[in-house]
Each structure stands twice: as C-alpha cells, then as structure tokens.
C-alpha cells in the first residue's frame, strides 16, 4: 500500500515521499481495518514535517493528525463498528492508504455525511467549540476578537459564536475575504495593523472585548492584547508566523489581561470518554445538517503529496487542501 513518509525534518514538499509499504494485515481482536478516504493538510502537519511540532518521532515518520475512513474488516469482539461504516480516527499517522487501529480509537460517522467535511471533523470543529467554551463564560451580545479569521478555525468560530449570539471582530491580513466572512455572520472585519485596538474600539463605542483568540504570534499577539478590555483573556492557540507570542507589560501588569494557551488534546483530556464523544456527536450532526462547514480548495491523489504540501503553504488560498489516498472523493 502507499504511504507518505518524511525522511528528514525540513521543507515539507522536499522531505515527504509517497512510498510503498507492506499492507496493515488482518485486524486482531478488538481492532478495525479501514481505508483512508481523505485527509486534510493542517498547519500542525506542516509544523510536524518541519520538526517544529510538539512531537518529533524518529525517522522515517508518517504524518497525519486526522482522516476519514471506510471500514474494511473488523476483528473478533468488535461490537460498535461494522464493515462499510465511515469513521474518523483519533490516532495519528493517517497519511496512508489503510490503517489498523483499536475499535476504541475510532468514532463512527453517519453514512450521509459529506466525505470532504468528515475528513476535517477531528481537529478544527472541537477547537473552535472549546475555545468559545473553556475560557470565559460568554453571554449573548458579548464581543470577542480573533485573528486568522478566514482560516478554517476562524470561520467555525464565527458560525458558532453567531449561534450563541456572541458578536465577533474578525482580523485578517487581507481585505478580499471580508464579504465571505460577513456572509458567514461576522459582525466586524478589520485588517491587522498597528492601530488595531483603536479601530476596534471606535466601532464598539466603548463596549468591552472580553476574549481574544490569537493564532499568529509575535506582534499580532501584542495587538490582540491591546484590543481586549482590562482583565480580559487572550488565548494563544497557534503560531502561523512561527514567532512566539508577545504581550505589552502595560497590558499584562497595568490592565491585568491574562494570556493563556490552548491545545485541543489538553482540553479533551480534561473530559471523560463520554464527554468527548458527546462533543463529536454534536459537531458531526451540525456538519451533516450543513450548520458548520469548511471550504475545500483542492483534492490531490496521494502520489502528488509534494504538490499538495506546496499548495497548502501558499498564502491566500480559498480553503483546505485535501488528499484522497484511495481515489478522489
Ligand atoms: N491549539 C490547537 O489545538 C489547534 C487546533 C487546531 C488548529 N490550531 C491552529 O489554528 C490555526 C488555524 O488553523 P486552520 O487549520 O484553521 O488554518 P487554515 O485554514 O489552513 O488557514 C491558515 C490561516 O493562517 C493565515 N496565515 C498564514 N500565514 C500567516 C502569517 N504569517 N501571518 C498571519 N496569518 C497567516 C492564512 O491567511 P491567508 O488566507 O491570508 O493566507 C489563513 O487565514 C493554526 O495556527 C493552527 O495550528 C490549533
């Protein structure tokens, strides 16, 4: 079967190879074997290939934090999953044609879910959901601010905040996405820049911004920190600029803002298995209903992994880049 492996840590489109490896074999007791139908290339996968991610396994390594698959066979004792079921895998190493995992590690999906959307269920939807839930008890009409607002997570935050009646200030590095974000429910869209806090404040007539989400880092974090209110909370959950978050001492010490960090795995680990499953079931049903959605720009075959990786890192793309290892979905 075909699999993506990185042979070194470095520029993803140079270190990733599509190689032939032995098949996964038959499932053991309590295991399922599924074919991978599609996986997205997320910023964390790019960091993994570059060696900047929190885990750095020995080489060669198989990237891939998420995927959607169709079950081929199940081992003895498997009761909740059957052949032909669609599943997402809670384990890594998904840039491959087939996976053999424990029944406990997969979540079954409804058969009518859109396969491309299903490929992106595991990480970004719960991230948006938990960012809105875990830091500040938001009430209807509260304001939040976020950068990378046109990212997949940013768009989900806009939709989910709107569902709760929470209003969003959406910061991007380009203006051509404003109309799309407004159509999704964004209240205010602003370009990132030096006077961000003043521009946000003018639009709000003094109403406080209690919560901010930063996934850029560096000076952009500082601008977000200036924009939130005294005692407000700023959550760092990504670093698209590859720079560490920076915050003004005046904002931290004089105005008492708090800088916190978010990682999905840590947030899910605070919940029991039933709690995690309940979050996924809610998000999956919202995807089936079309209530939440992430745009897709292109789908590549696994043999074109290098082109897919290069594409995913170009600025200003219109949605996720997916790879379909067993034929285009
Ligand atoms: N902590 C967690 O557990 C967790 C979980 C999921 C995601 N995340 C993080 O969430 C962020 C968004 O992920 P995603 O999958 O939604 O991303 P995505 O859909 O691939 O979008 C990437 C976004 O980053 C922007 N961007 C790229 N380079 C930038 C730079 N140097 N400065 C400013 N903006 C830049 C892009 O802007 P243009 O469109 O203008 O190019 C785009 O809006 C990432 O940082 C990711 O690592 C964290």
Short mmCIF file of C-alpha atoms and ligand atoms in Angstrom, two decimals:
data_model
loop_
_atom_site.label_atom_id
_atom_site.label_comp_id
_atom_site.label_asym_id
_atom_site.label_seq_id
_atom_site.Cartn_x
_atom_site.Cartn_y
_atom_site.Cartn_z
CA UNK A 1 0.00 0.00 0.00
CA UNK A 2 1.04 3.61 -0.43
CA UNK A 3 2.01 5.80 2.48
CA UNK A 4 3.50 9.26 3.00
CA UNK A 5 6.72 9.25 4.98
CA UNK A 6 9.10 12.04 5.83
CA UNK A 7 12.73 11.06 5.55
CA UNK A 8 14.07 14.10 7.43
CA UNK A 9 12.70 17.16 9.21
CA UNK A 10 12.68 20.09 6.80
CA UNK A 11 10.77 21.76 3.96
CA UNK A 12 7.65 19.55 3.75
CA UNK A 13 7.50 19.29 -0.05
CA UNK A 14 11.16 18.20 -0.10
CA UNK A 15 11.15 15.70 2.77
CA UNK A 16 7.79 13.97 2.12
CA UNK A 17 7.73 10.90 -0.12
CA UNK A 18 4.94 8.62 -1.26
CA UNK A 19 6.40 5.14 -0.67
CA UNK A 20 5.22 1.52 -0.94
CA UNK A 21 4.98 -0.27 2.41
CA UNK A 22 3.56 -3.67 3.45
CA UNK A 23 -0.21 -3.78 3.97
CA UNK A 24 -1.61 -3.44 7.52
CA UNK A 25 -2.81 -7.07 7.54
CA UNK A 26 -5.92 -8.50 9.20
CA UNK A 27 -7.42 -6.93 12.35
CA UNK A 28 -6.55 -8.54 15.67
CA UNK A 29 -9.10 -8.98 18.49
CA UNK A 30 -10.80 -5.62 19.13
CA UNK A 31 -9.29 -3.96 16.06
CA UNK A 32 -10.70 -2.49 12.86
CA UNK A 33 -9.04 -2.01 9.46
CA UNK A 34 -10.19 0.94 7.37
CA UNK A 35 -9.21 2.51 4.07
CA UNK A 36 -8.38 6.20 4.34
CA UNK A 37 -10.75 8.13 2.09
CA UNK A 38 -9.37 11.63 2.70
CA UNK A 39 -7.13 13.67 4.97
CA UNK A 40 -6.54 17.44 5.18
CA UNK A 41 -3.17 19.16 5.35
CA UNK A 42 -3.36 21.26 8.50
CA UNK A 43 -0.83 23.84 9.78
CA UNK A 44 0.13 21.38 12.54
CA UNK A 45 1.04 18.76 9.89
CA UNK A 46 3.31 21.32 8.23
CA UNK A 47 4.94 22.00 11.61
CA UNK A 48 5.30 18.24 12.14
CA UNK A 49 7.16 17.87 8.82
CA UNK A 50 9.39 20.83 9.67
CA UNK A 51 10.21 19.35 13.06
CA UNK A 52 8.60 22.29 14.91
CA UNK A 53 5.68 20.35 16.37
CA UNK A 54 5.44 19.20 19.98
CA UNK A 55 6.10 15.59 18.92
CA UNK A 56 9.16 14.70 16.84
CA UNK A 57 9.21 10.92 16.27
CA UNK A 58 12.24 9.05 14.96
CA UNK A 59 12.53 8.90 11.16
CA UNK A 60 11.11 7.87 8.78
CA UNK A 61 7.83 9.14 10.25
CA UNK A 62 4.25 9.14 8.98
CA UNK A 63 2.45 12.50 9.37
CA UNK A 64 -1.26 13.00 9.63
CA UNK A 65 -3.29 14.02 12.65
CA UNK A 66 -6.70 13.26 11.15
CA UNK A 67 -8.58 11.48 8.38
CA UNK A 68 -11.89 9.92 7.42
CA UNK A 69 -12.00 6.26 6.52
CA UNK A 70 -14.32 3.43 5.47
CA UNK A 71 -14.12 0.21 7.49
CA UNK A 72 -12.99 -2.82 5.50
CA UNK A 73 -12.86 -5.55 8.18
CA UNK A 74 -13.32 -5.88 11.92
CA UNK A 75 -11.62 -8.24 14.37
CA UNK A 76 -13.22 -10.63 16.87
CA UNK A 77 -15.05 -8.90 19.69
CA UNK A 78 -15.71 -5.64 17.83
CA UNK A 79 -19.32 -4.68 18.51
CA UNK A 80 -19.78 -0.97 17.76
CA UNK A 81 -18.26 -0.85 14.24
CA UNK A 82 -19.02 -2.93 11.15
CA UNK A 83 -17.62 -3.15 7.61
CA UNK A 84 -18.60 -0.19 5.40
CA UNK A 85 -19.02 2.19 8.36
CA UNK A 86 -17.46 5.63 7.97
CA UNK A 87 -15.11 6.53 10.81
CA UNK A 88 -12.68 9.17 11.99
CA UNK A 89 -9.50 8.03 13.68
CA UNK A 90 -8.45 9.60 16.99
CA UNK A 91 -4.86 8.33 16.46
CA UNK A 92 -2.10 9.91 14.31
CA UNK A 93 -0.12 8.58 11.26
CA UNK A 94 -3.05 8.89 8.87
CA UNK A 95 -1.27 9.85 5.61
CA UNK A 96 -1.58 6.33 4.29
CA UNK A 97 -3.96 4.12 2.30
CA UNK A 98 -5.05 1.82 5.14
CA UNK A 99 -4.98 1.86 8.96
CA UNK A 100 -5.41 -0.86 11.58
CA UNK A 101 -6.46 0.56 14.97
CA UNK A 102 -8.35 -0.33 18.12
CA UNK A 103 -12.15 -0.06 18.00
CA UNK A 104 -11.81 2.40 20.91
CA UNK A 105 -9.84 4.82 18.73
CA UNK A 106 -12.45 5.41 16.05
CA UNK A 107 -15.67 7.42 16.09
CA UNK A 108 -18.42 6.18 13.78
CA UNK A 109 -19.95 8.73 11.40
CA UNK A 110 -23.40 8.82 9.83
CA UNK A 111 -23.43 7.32 6.34
CA UNK A 112 -24.83 10.52 4.77
CA UNK A 113 -22.01 12.82 5.93
CA UNK A 114 -20.06 14.69 3.23
CA UNK A 115 -16.72 12.85 2.97
CA UNK A 116 -14.62 16.00 2.49
CA UNK A 117 -16.18 17.67 5.54
CA UNK A 118 -15.81 14.43 7.51
CA UNK A 119 -12.06 14.46 6.82
CA UNK A 120 -11.84 17.71 8.82
CA UNK A 121 -14.05 16.80 11.82
CA UNK A 122 -11.46 15.69 14.33
CA UNK A 123 -9.44 18.85 14.98
CA UNK A 124 -10.81 22.20 13.89
CA UNK A 125 -14.50 21.95 14.90
CA UNK A 126 -13.77 20.89 18.52
CA UNK A 127 -11.02 23.52 18.66
CA UNK A 128 -13.45 26.31 17.75
CA UNK A 129 -16.09 24.87 20.08
CA UNK A 130 -13.76 24.58 23.09
CA UNK A 131 -12.08 27.96 22.54
CA UNK A 132 -15.54 29.51 22.90
CA UNK A 133 -16.44 27.33 25.89
CA UNK A 134 -13.40 26.88 28.13
CA UNK A 135 -12.05 30.38 28.89
CA UNK A 136 -14.76 33.00 29.50
CA UNK A 137 -18.44 32.41 30.29
CA UNK A 138 -19.72 34.32 27.27
CA UNK A 139 -23.22 35.78 27.19
CA UNK A 140 -25.30 36.86 24.19
CA UNK A 141 -24.12 40.24 22.83
CA UNK A 142 -20.61 39.86 24.31
CA UNK A 143 -17.78 40.74 21.91
CA UNK A 144 -14.80 38.55 21.08
CA UNK A 145 -11.88 39.28 18.74
CA UNK A 146 -9.86 36.77 16.67
CA UNK A 147 -7.09 36.89 14.08
CA UNK A 148 -6.69 34.43 11.16
CA UNK A 149 -10.46 34.88 10.98
CA UNK A 150 -10.61 33.44 7.46
CA UNK A 151 -8.89 30.20 8.49
CA UNK A 152 -10.96 27.04 8.91
CA UNK A 153 -10.95 27.51 12.71
CA UNK A 154 -11.72 31.23 12.35
CA UNK A 155 -14.75 30.56 10.16
CA UNK A 156 -16.04 27.94 12.59
CA UNK A 157 -15.65 30.41 15.45
CA UNK A 158 -17.73 32.97 13.53
CA UNK A 159 -20.51 30.43 12.92
CA UNK A 160 -20.50 29.02 16.46
CA UNK A 161 -20.32 32.46 18.11
CA UNK A 162 -23.27 33.58 15.99
CA UNK A 163 -25.24 30.50 17.15
CA UNK A 164 -24.68 31.71 20.75
CA UNK A 165 -25.49 35.36 20.00
CA UNK A 166 -21.85 36.32 20.66
CA UNK A 167 -20.52 39.08 18.38
CA UNK A 168 -17.18 38.76 16.57
CA UNK A 169 -14.45 41.14 15.47
CA UNK A 170 -12.53 39.34 12.76
CA UNK A 171 -8.96 40.28 11.96
CA UNK A 172 -7.26 39.09 8.77
CA UNK A 173 -4.19 40.05 6.76
CA UNK A 174 -6.21 40.69 3.58
CA UNK A 175 -9.43 42.54 2.79
CA UNK A 176 -10.74 40.36 -0.02
CA UNK A 177 -12.21 37.83 2.46
CA UNK A 178 -14.41 40.35 4.32
CA UNK A 179 -17.54 39.77 2.19
CA UNK A 180 -17.31 35.99 2.69
CA UNK A 181 -16.85 36.36 6.45
CA UNK A 182 -19.76 38.81 6.70
CA UNK A 183 -21.93 36.30 4.81
CA UNK A 184 -20.98 33.71 7.46
CA UNK A 185 -22.14 36.03 10.23
CA UNK A 186 -19.05 38.10 11.08
CA UNK A 187 -20.10 41.35 12.78
CA UNK A 188 -16.95 43.39 12.14
CA UNK A 189 -13.95 42.67 9.89
CA UNK A 190 -10.65 44.54 10.30
CA UNK A 191 -7.23 44.34 8.71
CA UNK A 192 -4.40 43.54 11.10
CA UNK A 193 -2.14 46.55 11.70
CA UNK A 194 -0.61 48.92 14.24
CA UNK A 195 -3.77 50.77 15.27
CA UNK A 196 -5.94 47.64 15.53
CA UNK A 197 -7.09 48.36 19.11
CA UNK A 198 -8.17 51.94 18.26
CA UNK A 199 -10.05 50.85 15.14
CA UNK A 200 -11.84 48.08 17.07
CA UNK A 201 -12.70 50.42 19.94
CA UNK A 202 -14.15 53.10 17.57
CA UNK A 203 -16.54 50.52 16.10
CA UNK A 204 -17.68 49.32 19.53
CA UNK A 205 -18.38 52.70 21.19
CA UNK A 206 -16.60 51.61 24.36
CA UNK A 207 -18.20 48.18 24.69
CA UNK A 208 -15.61 45.72 26.11
CA UNK A 209 -13.99 42.84 24.24
CA UNK A 210 -13.70 40.17 26.93
CA UNK A 211 -11.96 37.41 24.98
CA UNK A 212 -9.42 37.24 22.15
CA UNK A 213 -8.02 34.32 20.11
CA UNK A 214 -4.57 34.56 18.56
CA UNK A 215 -3.08 32.08 16.08
CA UNK A 216 -0.45 34.34 14.53
CA UNK A 217 2.02 35.10 17.33
CA UNK A 218 4.66 37.83 17.52
CA UNK A 219 3.47 41.44 17.19
CA UNK A 220 0.00 40.28 16.17
CA UNK A 221 -0.49 38.80 19.66
CA UNK A 222 0.51 42.16 21.11
CA UNK A 223 -2.12 43.97 19.02
CA UNK A 224 -4.78 41.50 20.15
CA UNK A 225 -3.72 42.06 23.75
CA UNK A 226 -4.14 45.82 23.29
CA UNK A 227 -7.63 45.32 21.84
CA UNK A 228 -9.18 43.28 24.69
CA UNK A 229 -10.58 45.02 27.78
CA UNK A 230 -8.98 45.37 31.23
CA UNK A 231 -8.89 41.91 32.88
CA UNK A 232 -9.75 40.35 29.51
CA UNK A 233 -8.43 36.95 28.40
CA UNK A 234 -6.25 36.37 25.34
CA UNK A 235 -5.82 32.76 24.19
CA UNK A 236 -2.83 31.75 22.08
CA UNK A 237 -3.69 28.60 20.10
CA UNK A 238 -1.43 28.78 17.04
CA UNK A 239 1.60 30.45 15.55
CA UNK A 240 1.17 30.98 11.81
CA UNK A 241 4.06 33.48 11.81
CA UNK A 242 6.30 30.96 13.65
CA UNK A 243 7.01 33.75 16.18
CA UNK A 244 6.44 33.43 19.92
CA UNK A 245 3.51 35.49 21.29
CA UNK A 246 4.49 38.92 22.58
CA UNK A 247 2.45 40.98 25.05
CA UNK A 248 2.96 44.53 26.35
CA UNK A 249 3.87 44.74 30.03
CA UNK A 250 1.36 47.60 30.28
CA UNK A 251 -1.45 45.33 29.10
CA UNK A 252 -0.39 42.48 31.38
CA UNK A 253 0.52 44.41 34.52
CA UNK A 254 -1.43 47.69 34.42
CA UNK A 255 -4.59 46.45 32.73
CA UNK A 256 -4.48 42.90 34.09
CA UNK A 257 -5.08 40.97 30.90
CA UNK A 258 -4.37 37.23 31.01
CA UNK A 259 -2.53 35.30 28.30
CA UNK A 260 -3.48 31.62 28.19
CA UNK A 261 -2.62 28.76 25.86
CA UNK A 262 -4.91 26.22 24.25
CA UNK A 263 -4.17 22.79 22.85
CA UNK A 264 -7.02 20.54 21.74
CA UNK A 265 -5.50 17.37 23.22
CA UNK A 266 -5.16 19.03 26.62
CA UNK A 267 -8.72 20.39 26.50
CA UNK A 268 -10.17 16.98 25.54
CA UNK A 269 -8.06 15.19 28.18
CA UNK A 270 -9.98 17.12 30.87
CA UNK A 271 -13.17 15.37 29.75
CA UNK A 272 -14.13 11.72 30.11
CA UNK A 273 -14.71 9.46 27.10
CA UNK A 274 -18.48 10.12 27.17
CA UNK A 275 -17.88 13.89 27.28
CA UNK A 276 -15.52 13.72 24.30
CA UNK A 277 -17.92 11.51 22.32
CA UNK A 278 -20.79 13.91 23.09
CA UNK A 279 -18.80 16.84 21.70
CA UNK A 280 -18.01 14.93 18.50
CA UNK A 281 -21.59 13.71 18.08
CA UNK A 282 -22.90 17.27 18.36
CA UNK A 283 -20.34 18.60 15.88
CA UNK A 284 -20.89 15.70 13.47
CA UNK A 285 -24.64 16.31 13.45
CA UNK A 286 -24.01 20.00 12.74
CA UNK A 287 -21.82 19.01 9.79
CA UNK A 288 -24.49 16.66 8.44
CA UNK A 289 -27.07 19.48 8.77
CA UNK A 290 -24.72 21.89 6.98
CA UNK A 291 -24.67 24.22 10.01
CA UNK A 292 -20.85 24.12 10.12
CA UNK A 293 -18.66 23.85 7.08
CA UNK A 294 -15.04 24.36 5.98
CA UNK A 295 -14.25 25.30 2.37
CA UNK A 296 -12.00 22.99 0.33
CA UNK A 297 -9.78 24.38 -2.42
CA UNK A 298 -8.33 21.20 -3.94
CA UNK A 299 -8.11 17.43 -3.54
CA UNK A 300 -4.91 15.60 -4.59
CA UNK A 301 -4.06 11.90 -5.03
CA UNK A 302 -1.54 10.55 -2.50
CA UNK A 303 1.17 10.26 -5.19
CA UNK A 304 1.03 14.07 -5.53
CA UNK A 305 1.73 14.70 -1.84
CA UNK A 306 4.57 17.12 -2.62
CA UNK A 307 2.35 19.29 -4.85
CA UNK A 308 -0.38 19.16 -2.20
CA UNK A 309 2.05 20.25 0.54
CA UNK A 310 3.39 23.13 -1.55
CA UNK A 311 -0.16 24.24 -2.40
CA UNK A 312 -1.25 24.19 1.26
CA UNK A 313 1.51 26.63 2.22
CA UNK A 314 0.75 29.26 -0.42
CA UNK A 315 -0.79 32.41 1.03
CA UNK A 316 -4.37 33.38 0.27
CA UNK A 317 -5.81 30.03 -0.64
CA UNK A 318 -9.57 29.61 -0.65
CA UNK A 319 -9.89 26.57 1.62
CA UNK A 320 -8.26 23.38 2.83
CA UNK A 321 -6.10 21.16 0.67
CA UNK A 322 -7.18 17.53 1.00
CA UNK A 323 -5.53 14.30 -0.14
CA UNK A 324 -7.60 11.26 -1.15
CA UNK A 325 -5.32 8.19 -0.94
CA UNK A 326 -7.77 5.69 -2.48
CA UNK A 327 -9.26 7.76 -5.33
CA UNK A 328 -10.69 11.26 -5.46
CA UNK A 329 -13.71 11.78 -3.17
N1 LIG B 1 -4.01 24.59 19.52
C1 LIG B 1 -4.73 23.68 18.89
O1 LIG B 1 -5.08 22.63 19.46
C2 LIG B 1 -5.11 23.93 17.46
C3 LIG B 1 -6.06 23.11 16.83
C4 LIG B 1 -6.41 23.40 15.52
C5 LIG B 1 -5.82 24.47 14.85
N2 LIG B 1 -4.88 25.22 15.51
C6 LIG B 1 -4.22 26.37 14.87
O2 LIG B 1 -5.22 27.20 14.32
C7 LIG B 1 -4.65 27.96 13.28
C8 LIG B 1 -5.59 27.90 12.08
O3 LIG B 1 -5.64 26.57 11.61
P1 LIG B 1 -6.54 26.23 10.33
O4 LIG B 1 -6.44 24.79 10.05
O5 LIG B 1 -7.88 26.80 10.57
O6 LIG B 1 -5.78 27.10 9.22
P2 LIG B 1 -6.04 27.28 7.66
O7 LIG B 1 -7.47 27.05 7.34
O8 LIG B 1 -5.03 26.47 6.94
O9 LIG B 1 -5.74 28.84 7.45
C9 LIG B 1 -4.48 29.39 7.72
C10 LIG B 1 -4.67 30.86 8.06
O10 LIG B 1 -3.46 31.42 8.52
C11 LIG B 1 -3.23 32.65 7.84
N3 LIG B 1 -1.79 32.86 7.81
C12 LIG B 1 -0.85 32.07 7.24
N4 LIG B 1 0.38 32.56 7.48
C13 LIG B 1 0.21 33.70 8.18
C14 LIG B 1 1.11 34.67 8.72
N5 LIG B 1 2.45 34.54 8.56
N6 LIG B 1 0.59 35.71 9.39
C15 LIG B 1 -0.75 35.84 9.54
N7 LIG B 1 -1.65 34.95 9.07
C16 LIG B 1 -1.17 33.89 8.40
C17 LIG B 1 -3.87 32.46 6.48
O11 LIG B 1 -4.13 33.72 5.91
P3 LIG B 1 -4.28 33.94 4.31
O12 LIG B 1 -5.58 33.30 3.93
O13 LIG B 1 -4.26 35.39 4.16
O14 LIG B 1 -3.10 33.22 3.66
C18 LIG B 1 -5.15 31.70 6.89
O15 LIG B 1 -6.10 32.60 7.39
C19 LIG B 1 -3.27 27.36 13.02
O16 LIG B 1 -2.28 28.15 13.67
C20 LIG B 1 -3.35 26.00 13.68
O17 LIG B 1 -2.09 25.50 14.08
C21 LIG B 1 -4.51 24.97 16.80
#
